[in-house]
């Protein structure tokens, strides 16, 4: 297959972005969540956009229009992560106030609050919505049972030698959680294994501390790709084999902020970090296709 050609002025057209005002501090994380309200699956799915922000007020919007739907109010510190469960009935937020909260995503009411001992940077729902994984500066991956929230969480220490903070955690399936860490490791944890020697099943490694991590299943071949933003590189792994597919040096760094996301087609990816620009790159070659400048540069 020939590599995709670079967009030109005659082919790419002019796009008018939807601006979603409301937040007053930097954003920490975004998530799109698509659900189908019709049990027969006949209608187009509705997509929500949730945003975690340092202003302590994570928000839910309609992703098509950008219209505000609601705000989860209750945190006393910056919110680093906000996720809807796969059915969009529940919300979860991870905060600098040393807590993770679970919300009724329909009414916005708080349902549970899980205390931690340090800043919590990430949270993620299991595919069946029954469990919630969290991670942060403690270097402990925790898994909470939402069906029985009174139970103590499962805990998985990332390193016995030193504290390595967790920047992102993602479920692969209902039994396995990925934890991306400040030591450049992406650890695969079987959270249902009772034998501690069987819990850590695989480790992928990049050179620098991981800032961002994302799983994407390609529409073209159903292959699942792990995208990792760390240091000044974006690296892609084949989840079936664990092999590195590409690793590209970026004109930006991800030491303090930013991330990368692979398009579902697998043809291109975006990256943004130490400046106010979002860049579009070709997946196969790493060639920079386009630059989208931040609002402060206009």
PDB file of N, CA and C in Angstrom, residues 185-239:
ATOM      1  N   UNK A 185       8.512   2.910  32.132  1.00  0.00           N
ATOM      2  CA  UNK A 185       7.949   1.574  31.994  1.00  0.00           C
ATOM      3  C   UNK A 185       6.439   1.641  31.823  1.00  0.00           C
ATOM      4  N   UNK A 186       5.913   0.774  30.963  1.00  0.00           N
ATOM      5  CA  UNK A 186       4.469   0.536  30.856  1.00  0.00           C
ATOM      6  C   UNK A 186       4.258  -0.894  31.325  1.00  0.00           C
ATOM      7  N   UNK A 187       3.671  -1.058  32.521  1.00  0.00           N
ATOM      8  CA  UNK A 187       3.532  -2.371  33.145  1.00  0.00           C
ATOM      9  C   UNK A 187       2.124  -2.921  32.917  1.00  0.00           C
ATOM     10  N   UNK A 188       2.057  -4.212  32.595  1.00  0.00           N
ATOM     11  CA  UNK A 188       0.793  -4.908  32.380  1.00  0.00           C
ATOM     12  C   UNK A 188       0.483  -5.717  33.641  1.00  0.00           C
ATOM     13  N   UNK A 189      -0.644  -5.414  34.286  1.00  0.00           N
ATOM     14  CA  UNK A 189      -0.996  -6.071  35.539  1.00  0.00           C
ATOM     15  C   UNK A 189      -2.245  -6.927  35.363  1.00  0.00           C
ATOM     16  N   UNK A 190      -2.128  -8.209  35.697  1.00  0.00           N
ATOM     17  CA  UNK A 190      -3.295  -9.087  35.792  1.00  0.00           C
ATOM     18  C   UNK A 190      -3.867  -8.895  37.192  1.00  0.00           C
ATOM     19  N   UNK A 191      -4.939  -8.114  37.286  1.00  0.00           N
ATOM     20  CA  UNK A 191      -5.451  -7.716  38.592  1.00  0.00           C
ATOM     21  C   UNK A 191      -6.269  -8.816  39.259  1.00  0.00           C
ATOM     22  N   UNK A 192      -6.501  -9.917  38.561  1.00  0.00           N
ATOM     23  CA  UNK A 192      -7.252 -11.035  39.132  1.00  0.00           C
ATOM     24  C   UNK A 192      -6.359 -12.189  39.572  1.00  0.00           C
ATOM     25  N   UNK A 193      -5.067 -12.076  39.336  1.00  0.00           N
ATOM     26  CA  UNK A 193      -4.147 -13.139  39.753  1.00  0.00           C
ATOM     27  C   UNK A 193      -3.897 -13.044  41.251  1.00  0.00           C
ATOM     28  N   UNK A 194      -4.139 -14.132  41.979  1.00  0.00           N
ATOM     29  CA  UNK A 194      -3.936 -14.135  43.436  1.00  0.00           C
ATOM     30  C   UNK A 194      -2.463 -14.314  43.800  1.00  0.00           C
ATOM     31  N   UNK A 195      -1.702 -14.961  42.927  1.00  0.00           N
ATOM     32  CA  UNK A 195      -0.275 -15.178  43.161  1.00  0.00           C
ATOM     33  C   UNK A 195       0.496 -13.933  42.735  1.00  0.00           C
ATOM     34  N   UNK A 196       1.178 -13.247  43.662  1.00  0.00           N
ATOM     35  CA  UNK A 196       1.900 -12.019  43.313  1.00  0.00           C
ATOM     36  C   UNK A 196       2.917 -12.205  42.188  1.00  0.00           C
ATOM     37  N   UNK A 197       3.478 -13.392  42.056  1.00  0.00           N
ATOM     38  CA  UNK A 197       4.473 -13.627  41.004  1.00  0.00           C
ATOM     39  C   UNK A 197       3.830 -13.700  39.623  1.00  0.00           C
ATOM     40  N   UNK A 198       2.497 -13.818  39.563  1.00  0.00           N
ATOM     41  CA  UNK A 198       1.789 -13.912  38.291  1.00  0.00           C
ATOM     42  C   UNK A 198       1.063 -12.612  37.921  1.00  0.00           C
ATOM     43  N   UNK A 199       1.210 -11.579  38.757  1.00  0.00           N
ATOM     44  CA  UNK A 199       0.441 -10.358  38.522  1.00  0.00           C
ATOM     45  C   UNK A 199       1.056  -9.462  37.453  1.00  0.00           C
ATOM     46  N   UNK A 200       2.356  -9.294  37.467  1.00  0.00           N
ATOM     47  CA  UNK A 200       3.032  -8.486  36.445  1.00  0.00           C
ATOM     48  C   UNK A 200       3.333  -9.394  35.258  1.00  0.00           C
ATOM     49  N   UNK A 201       2.616  -9.193  34.142  1.00  0.00           N
ATOM     50  CA  UNK A 201       2.702 -10.130  33.027  1.00  0.00           C
ATOM     51  C   UNK A 201       3.613  -9.659  31.902  1.00  0.00           C
ATOM     52  N   UNK A 202       3.816  -8.366  31.772  1.00  0.00           N
ATOM     53  CA  UNK A 202       4.654  -7.843  30.691  1.00  0.00           C
ATOM     54  C   UNK A 202       5.070  -6.414  31.016  1.00  0.00           C
ATOM     55  N   UNK A 203       6.210  -5.985  30.503  1.00  0.00           N
ATOM     56  CA  UNK A 203       6.652  -4.598  30.648  1.00  0.00           C
ATOM     57  C   UNK A 203       7.192  -4.102  29.315  1.00  0.00           C
ATOM     58  N   UNK A 204       6.685  -2.958  28.861  1.00  0.00           N
ATOM     59  CA  UNK A 204       7.248  -2.267  27.705  1.00  0.00           C
ATOM     60  C   UNK A 204       8.064  -1.086  28.221  1.00  0.00           C
ATOM     61  N   UNK A 205       9.094  -0.694  27.475  1.00  0.00           N
ATOM     62  CA  UNK A 205      10.013   0.321  27.981  1.00  0.00           C
ATOM     63  C   UNK A 205      10.283   1.396  26.946  1.00  0.00           C
ATOM     64  N   UNK A 206      10.240   2.659  27.398  1.00  0.00           N
ATOM     65  CA  UNK A 206      10.720   3.787  26.610  1.00  0.00           C
ATOM     66  C   UNK A 206      11.789   4.499  27.441  1.00  0.00           C
ATOM     67  N   UNK A 207      12.499   5.426  26.815  1.00  0.00           N
ATOM     68  CA  UNK A 207      13.671   6.010  27.462  1.00  0.00           C
ATOM     69  C   UNK A 207      13.311   6.950  28.599  1.00  0.00           C
ATOM     70  N   UNK A 208      12.253   7.741  28.428  1.00  0.00           N
ATOM     71  CA  UNK A 208      11.918   8.790  29.397  1.00  0.00           C
ATOM     72  C   UNK A 208      10.604   8.487  30.098  1.00  0.00           C
ATOM     73  N   UNK A 209      10.342   9.260  31.148  1.00  0.00           N
ATOM     74  CA  UNK A 209       9.093   9.106  31.869  1.00  0.00           C
ATOM     75  C   UNK A 209       7.902   9.339  30.964  1.00  0.00           C
ATOM     76  N   UNK A 210       6.876   8.508  31.112  1.00  0.00           N
ATOM     77  CA  UNK A 210       5.717   8.572  30.230  1.00  0.00           C
ATOM     78  C   UNK A 210       4.785   9.698  30.683  1.00  0.00           C
ATOM     79  N   UNK A 211       4.441  10.576  29.737  1.00  0.00           N
ATOM     80  CA  UNK A 211       3.491  11.645  30.016  1.00  0.00           C
ATOM     81  C   UNK A 211       2.070  11.251  29.619  1.00  0.00           C
ATOM     82  N   UNK A 212       1.950  10.534  28.477  1.00  0.00           N
ATOM     83  CA  UNK A 212       0.625  10.200  27.975  1.00  0.00           C
ATOM     84  C   UNK A 212       0.651   8.820  27.329  1.00  0.00           C
ATOM     85  N   UNK A 213      -0.488   8.139  27.368  1.00  0.00           N
ATOM     86  CA  UNK A 213      -0.613   6.794  26.814  1.00  0.00           C
ATOM     87  C   UNK A 213      -2.042   6.607  26.345  1.00  0.00           C
ATOM     88  N   UNK A 214      -2.204   5.959  25.178  1.00  0.00           N
ATOM     89  CA  UNK A 214      -3.541   5.768  24.626  1.00  0.00           C
ATOM     90  C   UNK A 214      -3.594   4.465  23.837  1.00  0.00           C
ATOM     91  N   UNK A 215      -4.713   3.762  23.958  1.00  0.00           N
ATOM     92  CA  UNK A 215      -4.973   2.563  23.156  1.00  0.00           C
ATOM     93  C   UNK A 215      -5.934   2.917  22.034  1.00  0.00           C
ATOM     94  N   UNK A 216      -5.623   2.442  20.821  1.00  0.00           N
ATOM     95  CA  UNK A 216      -6.484   2.698  19.677  1.00  0.00           C
ATOM     96  C   UNK A 216      -6.596   1.441  18.824  1.00  0.00           C
ATOM     97  N   UNK A 217      -7.821   0.991  18.562  1.00  0.00           N
ATOM     98  CA  UNK A 217      -8.056  -0.129  17.662  1.00  0.00           C
ATOM     99  C   UNK A 217      -8.361   0.420  16.276  1.00  0.00           C
ATOM    100  N   UNK A 218      -7.547   0.048  15.290  1.00  0.00           N
ATOM    101  CA  UNK A 218      -7.649   0.625  13.957  1.00  0.00           C
ATOM    102  C   UNK A 218      -8.882   0.103  13.231  1.00  0.00           C
ATOM    103  N   UNK A 219      -9.543   0.996  12.515  1.00  0.00           N
ATOM    104  CA  UNK A 219     -10.742   0.634  11.762  1.00  0.00           C
ATOM    105  C   UNK A 219     -10.415  -0.220  10.546  1.00  0.00           C
ATOM    106  N   UNK A 220      -9.177  -0.146  10.060  1.00  0.00           N
ATOM    107  CA  UNK A 220      -8.815  -0.840   8.827  1.00  0.00           C
ATOM    108  C   UNK A 220      -8.555  -2.327   9.025  1.00  0.00           C
ATOM    109  N   UNK A 221      -7.948  -2.706  10.169  1.00  0.00           N
ATOM    110  CA  UNK A 221      -7.546  -4.112  10.355  1.00  0.00           C
ATOM    111  C   UNK A 221      -7.791  -4.648  11.761  1.00  0.00           C
ATOM    112  N   UNK A 222      -8.437  -3.855  12.625  1.00  0.00           N
ATOM    113  CA  UNK A 222      -8.729  -4.266  14.000  1.00  0.00           C
ATOM    114  C   UNK A 222      -7.475  -4.441  14.853  1.00  0.00           C
ATOM    115  N   UNK A 223      -6.334  -3.991  14.371  1.00  0.00           N
ATOM    116  CA  UNK A 223      -5.108  -4.068  15.169  1.00  0.00           C
ATOM    117  C   UNK A 223      -5.150  -3.000  16.263  1.00  0.00           C
ATOM    118  N   UNK A 224      -4.753  -3.359  17.483  1.00  0.00           N
ATOM    119  CA  UNK A 224      -4.733  -2.411  18.593  1.00  0.00           C
ATOM    120  C   UNK A 224      -3.319  -1.874  18.775  1.00  0.00           C
ATOM    121  N   UNK A 225      -3.211  -0.549  18.768  1.00  0.00           N
ATOM    122  CA  UNK A 225      -1.929   0.140  18.852  1.00  0.00           C
ATOM    123  C   UNK A 225      -1.871   0.930  20.161  1.00  0.00           C
ATOM    124  N   UNK A 226      -0.743   0.833  20.845  1.00  0.00           N
ATOM    125  CA  UNK A 226      -0.488   1.639  22.035  1.00  0.00           C
ATOM    126  C   UNK A 226       0.377   2.831  21.639  1.00  0.00           C
ATOM    127  N   UNK A 227      -0.127   4.039  21.887  1.00  0.00           N
ATOM    128  CA  UNK A 227       0.609   5.273  21.605  1.00  0.00           C
ATOM    129  C   UNK A 227       1.163   5.819  22.908  1.00  0.00           C
ATOM    130  N   UNK A 228       2.467   6.108  22.932  1.00  0.00           N
ATOM    131  CA  UNK A 228       3.132   6.572  24.150  1.00  0.00           C
ATOM    132  C   UNK A 228       3.876   7.876  23.852  1.00  0.00           C
ATOM    133  N   UNK A 229       3.602   8.915  24.634  1.00  0.00           N
ATOM    134  CA  UNK A 229       4.324  10.182  24.544  1.00  0.00           C
ATOM    135  C   UNK A 229       5.240  10.290  25.762  1.00  0.00           C
ATOM    136  N   UNK A 230       6.548  10.364  25.515  1.00  0.00           N
ATOM    137  CA  UNK A 230       7.524  10.390  26.609  1.00  0.00           C
ATOM    138  C   UNK A 230       8.770  11.136  26.149  1.00  0.00           C
ATOM    139  N   UNK A 231       9.279  12.024  27.004  1.00  0.00           N
ATOM    140  CA  UNK A 231      10.464  12.786  26.636  1.00  0.00           C
ATOM    141  C   UNK A 231      10.178  13.672  25.449  1.00  0.00           C
ATOM    142  N   UNK A 232      10.898  13.454  24.352  1.00  0.00           N
ATOM    143  CA  UNK A 232      10.637  14.182  23.108  1.00  0.00           C
ATOM    144  C   UNK A 232      10.273  13.233  21.980  1.00  0.00           C
ATOM    145  N   UNK A 233       9.700  12.072  22.317  1.00  0.00           N
ATOM    146  CA  UNK A 233       9.353  11.082  21.305  1.00  0.00           C
ATOM    147  C   UNK A 233       7.909  10.586  21.467  1.00  0.00           C
ATOM    148  N   UNK A 234       7.331  10.196  20.329  1.00  0.00           N
ATOM    149  CA  UNK A 234       6.071   9.461  20.313  1.00  0.00           C
ATOM    150  C   UNK A 234       6.387   8.069  19.779  1.00  0.00           C
ATOM    151  N   UNK A 235       6.007   7.043  20.546  1.00  0.00           N
ATOM    152  CA  UNK A 235       6.337   5.663  20.216  1.00  0.00           C
ATOM    153  C   UNK A 235       5.057   4.851  20.106  1.00  0.00           C
ATOM    154  N   UNK A 236       5.049   3.924  19.138  1.00  0.00           N
ATOM    155  CA  UNK A 236       3.876   3.087  18.894  1.00  0.00           C
ATOM    156  C   UNK A 236       4.254   1.617  19.063  1.00  0.00           C
ATOM    157  N   UNK A 237       3.403   0.875  19.796  1.00  0.00           N
ATOM    158  CA  UNK A 237       3.612  -0.549  20.029  1.00  0.00           C
ATOM    159  C   UNK A 237       2.419  -1.338  19.501  1.00  0.00           C
ATOM    160  N   UNK A 238       2.708  -2.514  18.942  1.00  0.00           N
ATOM    161  CA  UNK A 238       1.671  -3.467  18.557  1.00  0.00           C
ATOM    162  C   UNK A 238       1.270  -4.237  19.813  1.00  0.00           C
ATOM    163  N   UNK A 239       0.014  -4.117  20.223  1.00  0.00           N
ATOM    164  CA  UNK A 239      -0.408  -4.739  21.470  1.00  0.00           C
ATOM    165  C   UNK A 239      -0.463  -6.260  21.383  1.00  0.00           C
TER     166      UNK A 239
END
